[in-house]
GROMACS .gro file of C-alpha atoms in nm:
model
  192
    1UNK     CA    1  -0.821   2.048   1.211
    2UNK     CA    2  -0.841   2.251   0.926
    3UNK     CA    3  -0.617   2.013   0.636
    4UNK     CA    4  -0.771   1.704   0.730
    5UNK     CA    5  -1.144   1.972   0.660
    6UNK     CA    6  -0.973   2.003   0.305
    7UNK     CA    7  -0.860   1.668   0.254
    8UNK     CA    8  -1.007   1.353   0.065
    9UNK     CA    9  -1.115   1.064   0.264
   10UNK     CA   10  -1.078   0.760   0.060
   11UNK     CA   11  -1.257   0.412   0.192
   12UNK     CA   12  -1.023   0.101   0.130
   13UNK     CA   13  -1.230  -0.212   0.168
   14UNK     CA   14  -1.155  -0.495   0.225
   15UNK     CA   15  -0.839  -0.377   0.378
   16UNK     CA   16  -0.629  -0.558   0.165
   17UNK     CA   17  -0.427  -0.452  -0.076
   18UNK     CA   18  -0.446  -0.768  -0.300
   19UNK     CA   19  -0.806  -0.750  -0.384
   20UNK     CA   20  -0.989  -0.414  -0.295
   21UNK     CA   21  -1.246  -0.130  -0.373
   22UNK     CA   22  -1.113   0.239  -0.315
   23UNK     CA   23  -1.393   0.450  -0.305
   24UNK     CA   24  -1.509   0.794  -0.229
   25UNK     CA   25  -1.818   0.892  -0.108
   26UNK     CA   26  -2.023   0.540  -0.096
   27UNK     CA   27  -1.917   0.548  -0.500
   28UNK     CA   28  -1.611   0.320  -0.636
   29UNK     CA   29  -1.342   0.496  -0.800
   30UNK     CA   30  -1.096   0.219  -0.809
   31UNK     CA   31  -1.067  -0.182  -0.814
   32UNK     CA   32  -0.739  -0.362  -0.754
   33UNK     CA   33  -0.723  -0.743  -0.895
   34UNK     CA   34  -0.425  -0.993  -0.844
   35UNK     CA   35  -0.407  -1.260  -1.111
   36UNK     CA   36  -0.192  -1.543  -1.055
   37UNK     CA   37  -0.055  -1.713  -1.375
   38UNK     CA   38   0.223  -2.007  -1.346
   39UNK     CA   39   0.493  -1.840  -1.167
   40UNK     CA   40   0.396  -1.530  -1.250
   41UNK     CA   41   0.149  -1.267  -1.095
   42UNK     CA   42   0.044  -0.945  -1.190
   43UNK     CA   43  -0.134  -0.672  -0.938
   44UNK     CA   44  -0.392  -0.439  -1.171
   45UNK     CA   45  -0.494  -0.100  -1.025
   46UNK     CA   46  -0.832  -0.009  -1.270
   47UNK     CA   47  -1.075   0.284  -1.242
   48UNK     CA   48  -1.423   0.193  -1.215
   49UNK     CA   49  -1.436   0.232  -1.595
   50UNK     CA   50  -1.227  -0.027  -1.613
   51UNK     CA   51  -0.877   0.174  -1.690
   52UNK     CA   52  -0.616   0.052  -1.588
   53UNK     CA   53  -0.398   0.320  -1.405
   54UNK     CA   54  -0.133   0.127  -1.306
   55UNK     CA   55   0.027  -0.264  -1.282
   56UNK     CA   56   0.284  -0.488  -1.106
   57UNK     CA   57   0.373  -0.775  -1.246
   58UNK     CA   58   0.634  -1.028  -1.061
   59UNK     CA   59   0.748  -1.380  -1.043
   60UNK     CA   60   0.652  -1.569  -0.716
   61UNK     CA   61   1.007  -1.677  -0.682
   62UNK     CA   62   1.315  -1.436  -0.657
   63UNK     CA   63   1.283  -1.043  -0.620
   64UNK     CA   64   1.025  -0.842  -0.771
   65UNK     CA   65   1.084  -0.612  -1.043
   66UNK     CA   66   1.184  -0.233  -0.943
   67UNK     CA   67   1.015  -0.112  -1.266
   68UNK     CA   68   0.680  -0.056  -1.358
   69UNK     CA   69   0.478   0.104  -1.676
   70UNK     CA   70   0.117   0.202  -1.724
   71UNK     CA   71  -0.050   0.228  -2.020
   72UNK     CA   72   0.013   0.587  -2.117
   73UNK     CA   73   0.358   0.442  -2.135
   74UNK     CA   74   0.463   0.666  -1.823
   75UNK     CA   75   0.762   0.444  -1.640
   76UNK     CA   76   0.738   0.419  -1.234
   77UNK     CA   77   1.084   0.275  -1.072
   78UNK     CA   78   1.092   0.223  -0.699
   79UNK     CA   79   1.457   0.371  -0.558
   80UNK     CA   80   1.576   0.201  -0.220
   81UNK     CA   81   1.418  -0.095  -0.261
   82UNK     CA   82   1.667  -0.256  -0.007
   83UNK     CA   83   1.723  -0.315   0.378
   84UNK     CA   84   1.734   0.039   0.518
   85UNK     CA   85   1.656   0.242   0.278
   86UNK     CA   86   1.360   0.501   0.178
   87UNK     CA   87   1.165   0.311  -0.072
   88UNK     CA   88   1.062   0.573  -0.369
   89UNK     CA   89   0.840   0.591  -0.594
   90UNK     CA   90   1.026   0.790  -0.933
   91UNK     CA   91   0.792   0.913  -1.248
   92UNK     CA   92   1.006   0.966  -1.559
   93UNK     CA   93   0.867   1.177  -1.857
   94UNK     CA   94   0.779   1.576  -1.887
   95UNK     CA   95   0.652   1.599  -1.550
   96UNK     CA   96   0.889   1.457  -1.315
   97UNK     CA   97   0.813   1.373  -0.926
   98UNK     CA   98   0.964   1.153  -0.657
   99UNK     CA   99   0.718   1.052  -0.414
  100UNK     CA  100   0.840   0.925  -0.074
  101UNK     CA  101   0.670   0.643   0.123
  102UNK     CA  102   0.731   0.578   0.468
  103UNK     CA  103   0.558   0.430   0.724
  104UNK     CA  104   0.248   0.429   0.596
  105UNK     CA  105   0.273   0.830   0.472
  106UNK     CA  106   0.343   0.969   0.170
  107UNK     CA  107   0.567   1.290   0.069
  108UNK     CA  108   0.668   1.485  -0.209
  109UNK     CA  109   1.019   1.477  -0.237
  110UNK     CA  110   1.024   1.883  -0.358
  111UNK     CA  111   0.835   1.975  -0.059
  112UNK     CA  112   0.962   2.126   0.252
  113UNK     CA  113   0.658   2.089   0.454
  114UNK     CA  114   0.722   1.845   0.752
  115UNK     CA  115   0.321   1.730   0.712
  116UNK     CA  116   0.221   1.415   0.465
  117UNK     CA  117   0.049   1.488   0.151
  118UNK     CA  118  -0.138   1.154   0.228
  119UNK     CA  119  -0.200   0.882   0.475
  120UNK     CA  120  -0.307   0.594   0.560
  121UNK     CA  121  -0.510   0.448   0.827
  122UNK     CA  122  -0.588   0.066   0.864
  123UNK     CA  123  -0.972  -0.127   0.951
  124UNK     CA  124  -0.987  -0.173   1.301
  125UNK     CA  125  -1.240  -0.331   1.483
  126UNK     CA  126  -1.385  -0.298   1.830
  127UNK     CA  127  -1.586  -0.548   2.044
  128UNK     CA  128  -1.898  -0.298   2.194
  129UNK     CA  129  -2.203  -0.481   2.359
  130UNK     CA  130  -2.122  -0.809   2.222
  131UNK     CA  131  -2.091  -0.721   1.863
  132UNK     CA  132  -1.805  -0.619   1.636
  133UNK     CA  133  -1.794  -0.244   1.532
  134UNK     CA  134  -1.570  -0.203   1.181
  135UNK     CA  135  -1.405   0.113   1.125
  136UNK     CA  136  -1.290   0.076   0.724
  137UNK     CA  137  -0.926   0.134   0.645
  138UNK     CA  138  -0.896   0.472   0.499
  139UNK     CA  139  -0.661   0.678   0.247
  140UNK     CA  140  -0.637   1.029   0.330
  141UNK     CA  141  -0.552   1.259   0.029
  142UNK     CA  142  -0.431   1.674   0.073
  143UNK     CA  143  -0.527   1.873  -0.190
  144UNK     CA  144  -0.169   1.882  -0.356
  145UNK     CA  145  -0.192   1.448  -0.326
  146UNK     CA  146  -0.569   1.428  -0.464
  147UNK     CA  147  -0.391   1.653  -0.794
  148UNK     CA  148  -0.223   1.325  -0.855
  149UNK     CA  149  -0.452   1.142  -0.704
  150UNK     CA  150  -0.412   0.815  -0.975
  151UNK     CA  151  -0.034   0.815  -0.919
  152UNK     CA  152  -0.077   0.831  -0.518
  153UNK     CA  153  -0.304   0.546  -0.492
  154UNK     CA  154  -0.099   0.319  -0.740
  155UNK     CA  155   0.198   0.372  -0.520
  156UNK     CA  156   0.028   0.323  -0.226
  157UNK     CA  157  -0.115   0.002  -0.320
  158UNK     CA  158   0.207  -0.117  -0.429
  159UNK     CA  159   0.426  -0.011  -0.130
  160UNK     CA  160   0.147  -0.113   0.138
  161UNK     CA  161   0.161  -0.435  -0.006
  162UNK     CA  162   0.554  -0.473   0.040
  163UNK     CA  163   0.531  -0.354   0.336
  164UNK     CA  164   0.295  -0.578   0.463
  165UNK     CA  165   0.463  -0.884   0.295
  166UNK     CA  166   0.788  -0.744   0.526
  167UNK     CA  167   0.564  -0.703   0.795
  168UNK     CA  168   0.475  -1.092   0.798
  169UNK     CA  169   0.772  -1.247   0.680
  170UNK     CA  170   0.972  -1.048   0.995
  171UNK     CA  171   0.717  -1.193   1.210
  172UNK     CA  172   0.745  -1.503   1.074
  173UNK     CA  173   1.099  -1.507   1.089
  174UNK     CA  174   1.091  -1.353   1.486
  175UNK     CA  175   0.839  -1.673   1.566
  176UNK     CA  176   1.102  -1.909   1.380
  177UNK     CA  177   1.399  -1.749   1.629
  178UNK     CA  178   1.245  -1.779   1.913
  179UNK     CA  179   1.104  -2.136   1.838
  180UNK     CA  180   1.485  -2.248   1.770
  181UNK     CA  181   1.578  -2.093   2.135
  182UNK     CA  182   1.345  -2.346   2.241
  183UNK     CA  183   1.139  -2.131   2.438
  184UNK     CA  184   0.872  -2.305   2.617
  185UNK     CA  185   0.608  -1.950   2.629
  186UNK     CA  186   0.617  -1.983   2.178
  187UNK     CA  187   0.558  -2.355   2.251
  188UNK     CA  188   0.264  -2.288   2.465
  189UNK     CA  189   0.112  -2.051   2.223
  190UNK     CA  190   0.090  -2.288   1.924
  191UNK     CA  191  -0.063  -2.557   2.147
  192UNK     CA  192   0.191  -2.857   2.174
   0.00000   0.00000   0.00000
């Protein structure tokens, strides 16, 4: 396949997008932190010189904010941030893009190419004679993504993270309807 030849492989690991190392080639080109501070918390997204590219800072009760700004002063707001929608990723200033996140692939909004400029691929792991084999989580980056390749993992990292806080709380909240149906196979599975 002669993109993914072209394209930038990214290792995420751990697979989480709390607390991770994003490297390339066995070297670290980015650390992502998540402080915790009263009510508050704040997500930092830092090169391995210790720049920091990009934050998110929210309070653990109520919504998030929709706005974010890195240090260069450059302003990120996420658009459809609500049931149903697209959630994007809009840069204001000089060089404007909107960067579209779904399902775990990334487009530019100014493109008419049906193909991702990035993707993602989670850690899985395999049981093979006895022992557990780990394939790491990866980021795949096109050329035209690895350009901008700060502002594409920032996003990432950000929308992953929502999505995998929806991810839980909907399976949560599927558990929680069938438990009040009363059905006996969800109270077999927890054990009483």
């Amino acid at each position: 396949m002669p993109l993914l030849e072209q394209s930038t492989v990214l290792i995420v690991d751990p697979d989480d997008m709390n607390n991770t190392s994003i490297s390339l080639n066995g070297r670290v080109l980015y650390n992502v932190t998540t402080e915790h501070s009263g009510w508050k918390t704040s997500i930092h997204i830092r090169t391995a010189e210790d720049a920091e590219i990009a934050s998110l800072h929210f309070r653990d009760i109520g919504l998030p904010s929709t706005k974010v700004r890195d240090d260069s002063g450059t302003q990120y707001k996420w658009k459809g941030n609500a049931p149903g929608q697209s959630l994007q990723v809009v840069i204001t200033g000089l060089d404007s893009h909107t960067l579209t996140y779904n399902h775990q692939q990334l487009f530019l909004a100014q493109d008419t190419s049906p193909h991702p400029v990035a993707f993602f691929k989670r850690s899985t792991r395999i049981w093979e004679s006895g022992q557990v084999a780990v394939t790491p989580a990866t980021l795949v980056l096109t050329p035209r993504a690895d350009e901008i390749r700060d502002l594409v993992v920032a996003s990432f990292v950000f929308l992953e993270r929502e999505r995998r806080g929806a991810e839980i709380s909907g399976a949560t909240r599927r558990l929680s309807d069938v438990a009040a149906r009363g059905s006996t196979a969800f109270a077999l599975s927890t054990g009483y």
